[in-house]
Coordinates of C-alpha atoms and ligand atoms in Angstrom, one line a residue:
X24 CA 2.7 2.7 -5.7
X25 CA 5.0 0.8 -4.8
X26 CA 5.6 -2.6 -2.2
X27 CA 8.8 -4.0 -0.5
X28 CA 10.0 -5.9 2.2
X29 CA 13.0 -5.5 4.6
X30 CA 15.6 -6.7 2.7
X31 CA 14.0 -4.8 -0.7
X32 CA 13.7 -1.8 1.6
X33 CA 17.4 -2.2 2.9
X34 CA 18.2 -3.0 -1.1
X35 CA 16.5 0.2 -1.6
X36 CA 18.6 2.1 0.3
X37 CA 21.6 0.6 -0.6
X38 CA 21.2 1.6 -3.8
X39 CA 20.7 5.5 -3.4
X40 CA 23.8 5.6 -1.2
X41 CA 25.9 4.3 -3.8
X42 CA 24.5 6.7 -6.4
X43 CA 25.6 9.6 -4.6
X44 CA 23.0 10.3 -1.2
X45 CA 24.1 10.3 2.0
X46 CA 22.4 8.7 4.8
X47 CA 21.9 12.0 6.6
X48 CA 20.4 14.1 3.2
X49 CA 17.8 10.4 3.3
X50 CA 16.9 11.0 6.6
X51 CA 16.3 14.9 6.1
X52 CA 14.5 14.1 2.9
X53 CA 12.0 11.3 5.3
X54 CA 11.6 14.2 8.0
X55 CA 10.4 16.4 5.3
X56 CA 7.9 14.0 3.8
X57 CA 6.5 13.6 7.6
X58 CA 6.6 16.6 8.8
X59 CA 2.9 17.9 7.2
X60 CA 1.2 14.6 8.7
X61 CA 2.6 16.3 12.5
X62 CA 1.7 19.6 12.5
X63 CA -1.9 19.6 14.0
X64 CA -0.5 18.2 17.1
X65 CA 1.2 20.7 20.0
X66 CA 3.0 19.0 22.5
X67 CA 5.1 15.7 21.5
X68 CA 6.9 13.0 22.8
X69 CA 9.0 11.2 20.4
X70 CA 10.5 7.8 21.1
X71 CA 13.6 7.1 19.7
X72 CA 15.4 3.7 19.4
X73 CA 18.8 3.4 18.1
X74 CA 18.8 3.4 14.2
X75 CA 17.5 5.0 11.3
X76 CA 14.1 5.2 12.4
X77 CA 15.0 6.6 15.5
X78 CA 17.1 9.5 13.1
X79 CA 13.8 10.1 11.7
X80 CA 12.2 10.8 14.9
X81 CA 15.4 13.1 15.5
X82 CA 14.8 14.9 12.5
X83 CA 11.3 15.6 12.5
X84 CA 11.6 16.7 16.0
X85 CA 14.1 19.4 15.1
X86 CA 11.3 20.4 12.2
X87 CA 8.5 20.7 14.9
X88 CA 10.5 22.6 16.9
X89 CA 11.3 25.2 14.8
X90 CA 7.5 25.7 14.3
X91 CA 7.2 26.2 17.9
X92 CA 5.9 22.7 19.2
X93 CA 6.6 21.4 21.8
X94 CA 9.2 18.5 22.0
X95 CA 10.4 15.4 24.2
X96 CA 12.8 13.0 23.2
X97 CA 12.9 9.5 24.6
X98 CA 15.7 7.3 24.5
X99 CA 16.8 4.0 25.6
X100 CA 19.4 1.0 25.2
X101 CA 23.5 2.3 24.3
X102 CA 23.9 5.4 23.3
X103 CA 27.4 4.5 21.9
X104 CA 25.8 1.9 19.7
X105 CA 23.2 3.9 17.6
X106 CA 23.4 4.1 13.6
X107 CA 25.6 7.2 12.4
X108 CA 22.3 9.6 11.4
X109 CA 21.1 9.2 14.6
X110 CA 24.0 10.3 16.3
X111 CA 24.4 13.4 14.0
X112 CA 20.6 14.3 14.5
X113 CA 20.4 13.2 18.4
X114 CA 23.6 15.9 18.5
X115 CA 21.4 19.0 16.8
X116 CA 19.1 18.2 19.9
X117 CA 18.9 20.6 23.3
X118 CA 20.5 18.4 26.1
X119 CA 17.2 19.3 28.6
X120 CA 15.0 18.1 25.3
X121 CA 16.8 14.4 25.6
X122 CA 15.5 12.1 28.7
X123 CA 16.7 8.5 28.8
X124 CA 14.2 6.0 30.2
X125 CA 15.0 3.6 32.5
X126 CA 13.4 1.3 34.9
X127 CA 14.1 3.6 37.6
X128 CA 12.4 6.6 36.0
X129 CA 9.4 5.3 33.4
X130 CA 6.7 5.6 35.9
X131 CA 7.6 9.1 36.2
X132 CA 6.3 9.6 32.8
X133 CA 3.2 10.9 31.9
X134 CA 2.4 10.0 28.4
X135 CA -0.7 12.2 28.8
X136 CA 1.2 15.4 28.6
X137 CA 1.6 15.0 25.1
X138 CA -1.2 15.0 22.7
X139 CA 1.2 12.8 20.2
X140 CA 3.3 9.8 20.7
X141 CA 5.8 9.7 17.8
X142 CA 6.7 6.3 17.3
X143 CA 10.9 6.1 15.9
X144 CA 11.7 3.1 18.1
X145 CA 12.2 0.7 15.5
X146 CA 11.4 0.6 11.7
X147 CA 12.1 -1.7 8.8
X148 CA 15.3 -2.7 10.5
X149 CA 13.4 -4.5 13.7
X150 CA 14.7 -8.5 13.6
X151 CA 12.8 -9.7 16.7
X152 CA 10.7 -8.8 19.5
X153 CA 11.5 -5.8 21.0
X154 CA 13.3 -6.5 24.1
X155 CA 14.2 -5.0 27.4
X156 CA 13.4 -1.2 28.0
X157 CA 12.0 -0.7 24.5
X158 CA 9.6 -3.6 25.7
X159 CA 8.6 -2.0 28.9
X160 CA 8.4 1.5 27.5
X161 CA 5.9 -0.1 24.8
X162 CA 3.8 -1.7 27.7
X163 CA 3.9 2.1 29.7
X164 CA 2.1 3.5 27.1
X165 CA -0.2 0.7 25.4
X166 CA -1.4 0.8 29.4
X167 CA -1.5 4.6 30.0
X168 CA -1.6 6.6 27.3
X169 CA -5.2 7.9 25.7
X170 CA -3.5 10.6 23.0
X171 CA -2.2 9.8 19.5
X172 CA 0.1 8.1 18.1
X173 CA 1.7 8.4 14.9
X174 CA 4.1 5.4 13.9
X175 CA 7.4 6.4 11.3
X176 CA 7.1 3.5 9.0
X177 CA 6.2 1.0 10.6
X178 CA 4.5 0.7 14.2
X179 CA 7.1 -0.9 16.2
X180 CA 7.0 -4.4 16.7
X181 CA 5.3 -5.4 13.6
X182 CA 6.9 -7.7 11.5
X183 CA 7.5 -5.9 8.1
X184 CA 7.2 -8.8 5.7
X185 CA 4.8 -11.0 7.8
X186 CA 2.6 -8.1 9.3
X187 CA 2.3 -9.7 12.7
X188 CA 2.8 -8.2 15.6
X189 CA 5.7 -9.9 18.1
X190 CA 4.9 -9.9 21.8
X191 CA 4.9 -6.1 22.3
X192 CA 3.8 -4.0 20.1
X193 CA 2.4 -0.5 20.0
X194 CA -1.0 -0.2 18.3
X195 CA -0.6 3.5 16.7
X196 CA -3.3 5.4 15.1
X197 CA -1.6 6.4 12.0
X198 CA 1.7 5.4 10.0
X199 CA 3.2 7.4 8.0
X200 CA 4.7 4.5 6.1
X201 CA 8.1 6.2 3.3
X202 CA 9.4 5.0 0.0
X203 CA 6.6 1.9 -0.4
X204 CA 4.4 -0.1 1.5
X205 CA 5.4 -2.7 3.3
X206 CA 4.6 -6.0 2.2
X207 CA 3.2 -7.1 6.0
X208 CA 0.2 -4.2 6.0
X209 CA -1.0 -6.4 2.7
X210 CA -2.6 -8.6 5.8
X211 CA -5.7 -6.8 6.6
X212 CA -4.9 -7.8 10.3
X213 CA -1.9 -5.7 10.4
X214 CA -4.5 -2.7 10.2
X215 CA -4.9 -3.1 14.4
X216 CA -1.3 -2.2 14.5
X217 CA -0.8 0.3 11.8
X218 CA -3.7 2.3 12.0
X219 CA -4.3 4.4 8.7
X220 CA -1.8 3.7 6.4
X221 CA -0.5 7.0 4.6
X222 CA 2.2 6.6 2.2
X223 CA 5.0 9.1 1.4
X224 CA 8.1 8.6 -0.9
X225 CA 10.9 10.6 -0.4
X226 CA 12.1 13.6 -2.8
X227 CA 14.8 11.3 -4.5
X228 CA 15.9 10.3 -8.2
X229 CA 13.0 7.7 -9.1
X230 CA 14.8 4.8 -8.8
X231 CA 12.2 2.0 -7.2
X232 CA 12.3 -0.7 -10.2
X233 CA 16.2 0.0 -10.2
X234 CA 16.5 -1.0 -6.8
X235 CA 14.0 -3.7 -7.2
X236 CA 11.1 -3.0 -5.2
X237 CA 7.4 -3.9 -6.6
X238 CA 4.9 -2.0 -8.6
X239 CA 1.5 -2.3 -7.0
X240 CA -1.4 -3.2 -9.8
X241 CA -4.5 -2.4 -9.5
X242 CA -7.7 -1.1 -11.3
X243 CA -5.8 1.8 -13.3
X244 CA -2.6 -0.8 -14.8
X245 CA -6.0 -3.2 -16.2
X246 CA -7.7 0.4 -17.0
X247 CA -4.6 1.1 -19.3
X248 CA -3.2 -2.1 -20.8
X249 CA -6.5 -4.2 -21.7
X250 CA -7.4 -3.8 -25.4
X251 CA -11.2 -3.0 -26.5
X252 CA -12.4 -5.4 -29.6
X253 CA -12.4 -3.9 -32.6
X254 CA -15.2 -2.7 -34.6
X255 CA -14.6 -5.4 -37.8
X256 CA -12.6 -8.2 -36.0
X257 CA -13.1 -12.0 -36.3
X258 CA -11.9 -15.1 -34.6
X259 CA -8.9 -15.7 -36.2
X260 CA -7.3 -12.3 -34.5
X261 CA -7.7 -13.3 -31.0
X262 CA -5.9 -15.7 -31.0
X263 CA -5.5 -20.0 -31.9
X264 CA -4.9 -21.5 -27.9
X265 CA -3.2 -25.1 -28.2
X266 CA -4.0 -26.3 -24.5
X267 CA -2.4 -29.5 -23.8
X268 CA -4.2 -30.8 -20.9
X269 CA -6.1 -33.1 -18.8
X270 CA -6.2 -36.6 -18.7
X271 CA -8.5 -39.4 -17.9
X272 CA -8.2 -39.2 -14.3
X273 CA -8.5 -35.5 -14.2
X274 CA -11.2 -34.4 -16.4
X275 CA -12.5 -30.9 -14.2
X276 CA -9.1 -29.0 -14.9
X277 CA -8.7 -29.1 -18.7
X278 CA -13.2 -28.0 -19.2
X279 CA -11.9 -25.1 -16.5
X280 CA -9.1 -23.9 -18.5
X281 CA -10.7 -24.2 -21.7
X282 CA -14.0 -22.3 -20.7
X283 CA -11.7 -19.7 -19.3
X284 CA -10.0 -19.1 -22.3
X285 CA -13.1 -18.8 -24.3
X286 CA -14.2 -16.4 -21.7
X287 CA -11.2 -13.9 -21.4
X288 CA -12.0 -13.5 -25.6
X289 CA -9.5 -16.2 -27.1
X290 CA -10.7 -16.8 -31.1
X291 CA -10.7 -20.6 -31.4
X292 CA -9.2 -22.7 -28.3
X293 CA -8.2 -26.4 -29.3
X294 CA -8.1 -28.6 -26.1
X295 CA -5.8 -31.5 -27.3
X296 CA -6.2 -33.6 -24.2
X297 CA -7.1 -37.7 -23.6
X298 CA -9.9 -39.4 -24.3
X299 CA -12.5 -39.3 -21.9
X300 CA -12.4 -35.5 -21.8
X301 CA -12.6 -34.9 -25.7
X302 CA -16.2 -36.5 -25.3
X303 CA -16.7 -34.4 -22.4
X304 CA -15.9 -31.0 -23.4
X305 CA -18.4 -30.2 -25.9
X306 CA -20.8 -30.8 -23.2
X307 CA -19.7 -28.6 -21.2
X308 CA -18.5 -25.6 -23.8
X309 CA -19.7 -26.6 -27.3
X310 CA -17.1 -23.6 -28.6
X311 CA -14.4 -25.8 -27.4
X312 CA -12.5 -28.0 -30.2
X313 CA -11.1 -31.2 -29.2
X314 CA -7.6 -33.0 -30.1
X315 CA -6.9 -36.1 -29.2
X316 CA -3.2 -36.0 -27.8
X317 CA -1.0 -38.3 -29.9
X318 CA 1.4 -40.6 -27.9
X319 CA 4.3 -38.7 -29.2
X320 CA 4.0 -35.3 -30.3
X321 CA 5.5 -33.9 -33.8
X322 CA 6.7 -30.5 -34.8
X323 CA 3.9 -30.2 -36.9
X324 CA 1.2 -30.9 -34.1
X325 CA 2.1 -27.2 -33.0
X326 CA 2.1 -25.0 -36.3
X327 CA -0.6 -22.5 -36.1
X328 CA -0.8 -21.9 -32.2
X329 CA -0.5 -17.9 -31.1
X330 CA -0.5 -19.5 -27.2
X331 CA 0.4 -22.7 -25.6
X332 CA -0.8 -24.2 -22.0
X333 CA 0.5 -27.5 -20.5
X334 CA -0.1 -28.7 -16.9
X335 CA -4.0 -28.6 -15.7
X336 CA -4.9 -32.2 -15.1
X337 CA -2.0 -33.4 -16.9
X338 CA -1.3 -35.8 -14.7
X339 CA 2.2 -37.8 -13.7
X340 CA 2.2 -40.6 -15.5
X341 CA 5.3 -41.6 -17.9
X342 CA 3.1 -40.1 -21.0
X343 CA 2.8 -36.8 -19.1
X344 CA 6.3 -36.8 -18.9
X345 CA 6.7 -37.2 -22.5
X346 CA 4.2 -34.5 -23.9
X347 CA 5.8 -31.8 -21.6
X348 CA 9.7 -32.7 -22.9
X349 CA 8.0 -32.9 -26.9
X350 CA 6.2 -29.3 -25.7
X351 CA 9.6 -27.7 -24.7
X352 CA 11.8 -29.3 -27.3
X353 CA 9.6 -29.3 -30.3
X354 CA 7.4 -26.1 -30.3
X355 CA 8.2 -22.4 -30.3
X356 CA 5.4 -20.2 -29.8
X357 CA 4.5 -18.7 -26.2
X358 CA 4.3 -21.0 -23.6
X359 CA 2.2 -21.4 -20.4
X360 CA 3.0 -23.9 -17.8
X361 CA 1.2 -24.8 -15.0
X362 CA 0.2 -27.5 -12.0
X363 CA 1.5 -31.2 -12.7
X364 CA 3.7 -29.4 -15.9
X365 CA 5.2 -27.9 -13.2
X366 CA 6.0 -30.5 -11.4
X367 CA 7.5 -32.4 -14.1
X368 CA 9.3 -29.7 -15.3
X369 CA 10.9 -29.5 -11.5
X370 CA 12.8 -32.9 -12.5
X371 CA 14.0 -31.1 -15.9
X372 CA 14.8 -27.9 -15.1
X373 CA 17.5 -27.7 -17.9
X374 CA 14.8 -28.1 -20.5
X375 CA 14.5 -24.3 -18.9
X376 CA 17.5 -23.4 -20.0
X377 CA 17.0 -23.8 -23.7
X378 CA 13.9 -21.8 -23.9
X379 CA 14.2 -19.4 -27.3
X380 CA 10.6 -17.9 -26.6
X381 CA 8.7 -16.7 -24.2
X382 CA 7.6 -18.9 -20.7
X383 CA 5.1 -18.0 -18.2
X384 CA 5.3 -20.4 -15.1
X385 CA 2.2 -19.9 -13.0
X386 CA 2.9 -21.9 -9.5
X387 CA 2.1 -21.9 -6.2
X388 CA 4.1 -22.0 -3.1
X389 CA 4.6 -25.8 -3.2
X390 CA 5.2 -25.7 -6.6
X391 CA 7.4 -22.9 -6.6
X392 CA 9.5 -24.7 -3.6
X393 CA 9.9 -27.7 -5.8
X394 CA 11.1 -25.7 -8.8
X395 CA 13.8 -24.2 -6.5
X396 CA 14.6 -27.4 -4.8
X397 CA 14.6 -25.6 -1.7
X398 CA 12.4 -25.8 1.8
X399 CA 11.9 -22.2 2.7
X400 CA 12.9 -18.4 2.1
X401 CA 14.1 -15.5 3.7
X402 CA 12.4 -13.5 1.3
X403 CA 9.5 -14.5 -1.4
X404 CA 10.0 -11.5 -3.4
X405 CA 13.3 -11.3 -4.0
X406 CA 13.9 -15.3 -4.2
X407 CA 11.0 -15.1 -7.2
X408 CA 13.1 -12.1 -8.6
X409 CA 16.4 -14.3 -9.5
X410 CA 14.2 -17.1 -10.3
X411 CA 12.7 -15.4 -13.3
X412 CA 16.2 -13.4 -13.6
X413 CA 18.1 -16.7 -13.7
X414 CA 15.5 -18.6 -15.9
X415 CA 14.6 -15.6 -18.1
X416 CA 11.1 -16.9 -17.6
X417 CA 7.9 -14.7 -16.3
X418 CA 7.1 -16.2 -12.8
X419 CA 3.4 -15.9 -12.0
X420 CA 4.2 -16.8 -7.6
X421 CA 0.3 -17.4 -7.0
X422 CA -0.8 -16.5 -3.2
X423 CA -2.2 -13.7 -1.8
X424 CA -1.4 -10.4 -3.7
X425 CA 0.2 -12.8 -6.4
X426 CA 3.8 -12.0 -7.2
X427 CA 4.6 -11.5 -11.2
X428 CA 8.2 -10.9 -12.2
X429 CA 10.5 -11.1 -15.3
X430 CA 13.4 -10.3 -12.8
X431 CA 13.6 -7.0 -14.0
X432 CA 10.4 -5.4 -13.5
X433 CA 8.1 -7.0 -10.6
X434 CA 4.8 -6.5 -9.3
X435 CA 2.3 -7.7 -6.6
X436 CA -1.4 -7.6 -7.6
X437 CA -4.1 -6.0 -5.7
X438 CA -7.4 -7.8 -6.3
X439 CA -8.4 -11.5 -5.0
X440 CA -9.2 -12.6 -1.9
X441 CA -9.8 -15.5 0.3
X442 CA -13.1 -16.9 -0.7
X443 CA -10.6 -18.2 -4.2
X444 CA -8.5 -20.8 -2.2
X445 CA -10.6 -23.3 -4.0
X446 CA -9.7 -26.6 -6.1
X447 CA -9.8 -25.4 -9.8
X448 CA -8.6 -21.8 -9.1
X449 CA -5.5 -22.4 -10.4
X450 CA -6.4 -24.0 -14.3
X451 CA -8.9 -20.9 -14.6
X452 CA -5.7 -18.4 -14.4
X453 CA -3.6 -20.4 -16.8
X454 CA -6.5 -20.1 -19.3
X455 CA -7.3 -16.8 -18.9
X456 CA -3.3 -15.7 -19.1
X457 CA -3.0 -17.8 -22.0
X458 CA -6.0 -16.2 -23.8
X459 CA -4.4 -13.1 -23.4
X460 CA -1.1 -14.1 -24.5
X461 CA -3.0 -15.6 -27.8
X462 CA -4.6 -12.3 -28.0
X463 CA -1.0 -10.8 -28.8
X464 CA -0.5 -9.0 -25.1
X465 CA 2.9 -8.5 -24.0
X466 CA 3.4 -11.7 -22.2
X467 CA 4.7 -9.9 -19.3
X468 CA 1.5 -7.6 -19.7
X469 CA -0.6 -10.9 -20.5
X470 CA 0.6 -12.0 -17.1
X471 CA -0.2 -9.5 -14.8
X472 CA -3.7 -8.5 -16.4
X473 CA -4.4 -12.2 -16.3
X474 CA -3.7 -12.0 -12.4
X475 CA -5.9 -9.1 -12.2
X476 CA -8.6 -9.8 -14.2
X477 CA -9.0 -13.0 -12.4
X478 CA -8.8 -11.8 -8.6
X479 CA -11.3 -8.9 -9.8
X480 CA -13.8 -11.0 -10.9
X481 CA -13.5 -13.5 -8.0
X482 CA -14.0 -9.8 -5.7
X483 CA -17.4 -9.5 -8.1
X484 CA -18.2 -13.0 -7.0
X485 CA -17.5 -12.9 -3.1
X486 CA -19.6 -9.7 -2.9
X487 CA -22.6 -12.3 -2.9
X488 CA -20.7 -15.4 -2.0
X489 CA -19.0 -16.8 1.0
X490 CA -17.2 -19.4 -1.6
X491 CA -16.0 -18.6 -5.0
X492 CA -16.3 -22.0 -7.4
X493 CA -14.2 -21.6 -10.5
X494 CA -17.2 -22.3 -12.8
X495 CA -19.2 -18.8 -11.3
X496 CA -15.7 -16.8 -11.6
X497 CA -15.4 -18.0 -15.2
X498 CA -18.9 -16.7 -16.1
X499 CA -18.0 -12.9 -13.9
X500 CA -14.8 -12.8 -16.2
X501 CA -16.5 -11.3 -19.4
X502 CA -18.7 -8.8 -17.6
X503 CA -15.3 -7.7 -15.2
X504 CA -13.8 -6.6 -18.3
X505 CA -16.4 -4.7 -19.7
X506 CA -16.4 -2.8 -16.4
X507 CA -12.6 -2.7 -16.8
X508 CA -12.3 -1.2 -20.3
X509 CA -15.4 1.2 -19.8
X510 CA -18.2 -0.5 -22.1
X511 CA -21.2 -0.8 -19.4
X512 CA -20.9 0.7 -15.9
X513 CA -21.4 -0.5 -12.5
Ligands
LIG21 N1 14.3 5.0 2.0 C1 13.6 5.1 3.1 O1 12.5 4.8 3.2 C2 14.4 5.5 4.3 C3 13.9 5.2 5.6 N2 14.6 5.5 6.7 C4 14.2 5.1 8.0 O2 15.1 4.1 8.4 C5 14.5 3.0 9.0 C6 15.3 1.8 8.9 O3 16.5 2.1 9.6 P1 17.4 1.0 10.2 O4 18.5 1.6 10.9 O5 17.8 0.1 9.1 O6 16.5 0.1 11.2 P2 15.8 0.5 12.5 O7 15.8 2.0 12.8 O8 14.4 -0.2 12.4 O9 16.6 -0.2 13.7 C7 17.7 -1.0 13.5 C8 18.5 -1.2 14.7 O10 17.7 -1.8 15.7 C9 18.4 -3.0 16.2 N3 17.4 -4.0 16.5 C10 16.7 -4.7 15.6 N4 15.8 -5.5 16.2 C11 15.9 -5.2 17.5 C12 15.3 -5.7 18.7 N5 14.3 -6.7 18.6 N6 15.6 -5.2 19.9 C13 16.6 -4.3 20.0 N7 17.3 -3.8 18.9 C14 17.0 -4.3 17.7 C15 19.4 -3.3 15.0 O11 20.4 -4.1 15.5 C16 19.7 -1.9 14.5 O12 20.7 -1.4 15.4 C17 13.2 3.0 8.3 O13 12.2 2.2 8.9 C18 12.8 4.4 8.1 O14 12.2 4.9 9.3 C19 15.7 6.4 6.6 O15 15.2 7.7 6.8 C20 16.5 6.4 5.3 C21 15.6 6.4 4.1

């Protein structure tokens, strides 16, 4: 299953137009893929507003038609301004079948002679509220009409990346929703507007990672990808983690990360981290082995790592600084980099550049803003595309339904929810992605089952909880993937 937004959707399309389809054949091809969800209705009144969407609703009219229903289209706004597949479909209509709605004739209507409302107003293409007639006709029926109806796509007046309805908006029953979801229904509060959310792709060359839209993961990518332990195995094959973190002033972060590590299945995790926190950490996980961090890191400080994490508690201080340039310029194995590293690593971005190897960045929002030295997007998905394009990085975008994308191939995870938005969150995902990577996962694959494991077990947790702490997600994560890889059931 797949996820996009308007300008992915638009992208989307784009894309199968220049490789041969034509924007009619698209909109034939959507019809069919609605048509089935239709057919238990009798008597119809389609809306129609002036683009693609409203070709849909064209199209699938001309379907029910010829299966004897009957059919009502509505229309509104300039007819000499509509998108060329609706004027080709709107032309295949009877001229008696057509009514235009206007302020002098909407109260004539009686929405009630139809047992379905087929919403084609506006789809992935709606920029604002809905204005003027389409408005008023939205109002007509939100205050008359007791039938069904059936949105095409998207229920007009929903926002599609957002999910928020503008001021006017028709509440449907049912969406047929084509090609992917839209990233807006992820809010559960879109669900007022939507209705059920059914989801159809069209009978086209595969082509979604192509055009760039997002793989949905859930339960069956974790069911497929995470490893079972094998029968003679020992420490040393899951993995040495280097995690340079912490500091004196932040002491909670580095324990997190650590335990989480230990607890995702890493072999033998060395936390090389300041002072105070190398006395602490065998109080709080004896497994853990301590390093004091040297002033000044040599090459030799990182031989016999399979992982490494910097940020968690690091810290901004001008020795903070220095251990994240020694990480990037002196070591070579897989890299994690989170929080203050993050931040630091905003001021050096050309130390970026250089990277031989491979370099998960795990931030959120803020952090991902100051990365791109930028305020605000048009569109998270596609700006954390050409970030991870441009950087040749993995980008780990943390919110909800966290984005992970190499640029190439991109995804949006299913599990988590909002009982995690807790300090502490954050250093428990770079330690369980970075005991995955040490474990020899794909890091791209290390990546997105870190995500999920992590958002799973937090769902475990808020089952019973109205909070999730870090410390009771940690101790869920070794029993989720039991679950996950099939050794005990529910
Ligand atoms: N691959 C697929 O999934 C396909 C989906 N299809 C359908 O096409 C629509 C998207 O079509 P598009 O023409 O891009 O957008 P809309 O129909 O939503 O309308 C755009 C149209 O509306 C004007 N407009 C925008 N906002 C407003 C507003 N607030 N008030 C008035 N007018 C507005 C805008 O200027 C344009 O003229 C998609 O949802 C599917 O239903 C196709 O079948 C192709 C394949």
């Amino acid at each position: 299953m797949y996820i996009g937004t308007q300008d992915l959707l638009k992208q989307y399309d784009a894309y199968l137009l220049e490789h041969g389809y034509q924007i009619e054949e698209l909109v034939n091809l959507a019809s069919d893929a609605l048509l089935n969800h239709f057919t238990k209705y009798n008597r119809f009144a389609i809306l129609i507003g002036p683009g693609n969407n409203g070709a849909d609703g064209y199209s699938l009219g001309l379907k029910l038609e010829k299966l004897g229903k009957h059919v009502i289209y509505y229309y509104s706004g300039d007819i000499g301004k509509v998108s060329q597949a609706n004027r080709y479909y709107r032309d295949q209509c009877k001229e008696n079948h057509l009514i235009y709605v206007d302020e002098d004739n909407i109260n004539t209507i009686n929405w009630n002679d139809y047992d379905c409302i087929v919403d084609g107003l506006f789809g992935f293409g709606l920029n604002s509220a809905p204005r003027g007639m389409y408005k008023i006709i939205i109002e007509s029926i939100m205050n008359n009409y007791n039938g069904t109806i059936g949105a095409i796509d998207i229920p007009t007046g929903l926002d599609c990346n957002t999910g928020k309805a503008y001021d006017g908006a028709l509440k449907a029953d049912f969406t047929v929703t084509l090609t992917a979801l839209k990233q807006g229904f992820l809010d559960p509060r879109s669900l007022e507007y939507t209705g059920k959310v059914i989801l159809e792709t069209l009978a086209v060359k595969d082509c979604f990672k192509e055009a760039g839209l997002f793989e949905y993961v859930g339960e069956d990518y974790a069911k497929e990808h995470l490893r079972k332990r094998v029968y003679n195995g020992y420490k040393n094959i899951y993995g040495v983690d280097g995690l340079i973190v912490g500091s004196d002033q932040y002491t909670g972060a580095p324990l997190l990360a650590t335990k989480a590590a230990y607890y995702t299945g890493a072999g033998i995790v060395k936390t090389i981290t300041s002072e105070k926190v190398t006395s602490l950490l065998p109080l709080y996980i004896p497994e853990a082995i301590p390093v004091l961090r040297p002033q000044i890191f040599r090459y030799d400080d990182f031989d016999g790592y399979d992982a490494l994490l910097v940020g968690c508690g690091l810290g901004l201080e001008e020795r903070a600084f220095r251990a994240v340039i020694d990480i990037m310029t002196a070591s070579i194995c897989p890299l994690v980099i989170d929080a203050d590293a993050l931040t630091i690593l905003s001021r050096n971005m050309h130390l970026l550049e250089k990277q031989d190897r491979s370099v998960i960045l795990t931030p959120h929002i803020g952090e991902f803003k100051r990365l791109c030295h930028v305020e605000d997007y048009p569109d998270l998905m596609i700006a954390a595309q050409s970030f991870a394009s441009q950087y040749h990085c993995i980008l780990v975008l943390k919110g909800p339904h966290t984005i992970v994308t190499d640029g190439k191939s991109s995804y949006r995870i299913a599990s988590g929810n909002k009982a995690m938005a807790v300090g502490g969150m954050g250093d428990t995902l770079a330690g369980i992605i970075t005991s995955l990577l040490g474990q020899g996962y794909e890091p791209l694959e290390a990546a997105i089952l870190g995500v999920y494991i992590h958002g799973r077990a937090g769902d475990e947790v808020a089952k019973h909880a109205y909070t999730v702490i870090p410390e009771k997600l940690i101790e869920e994560i070794p029993h989720t993937m039991a679950l996950l890889i099939g050794e005990i059931e529910k």
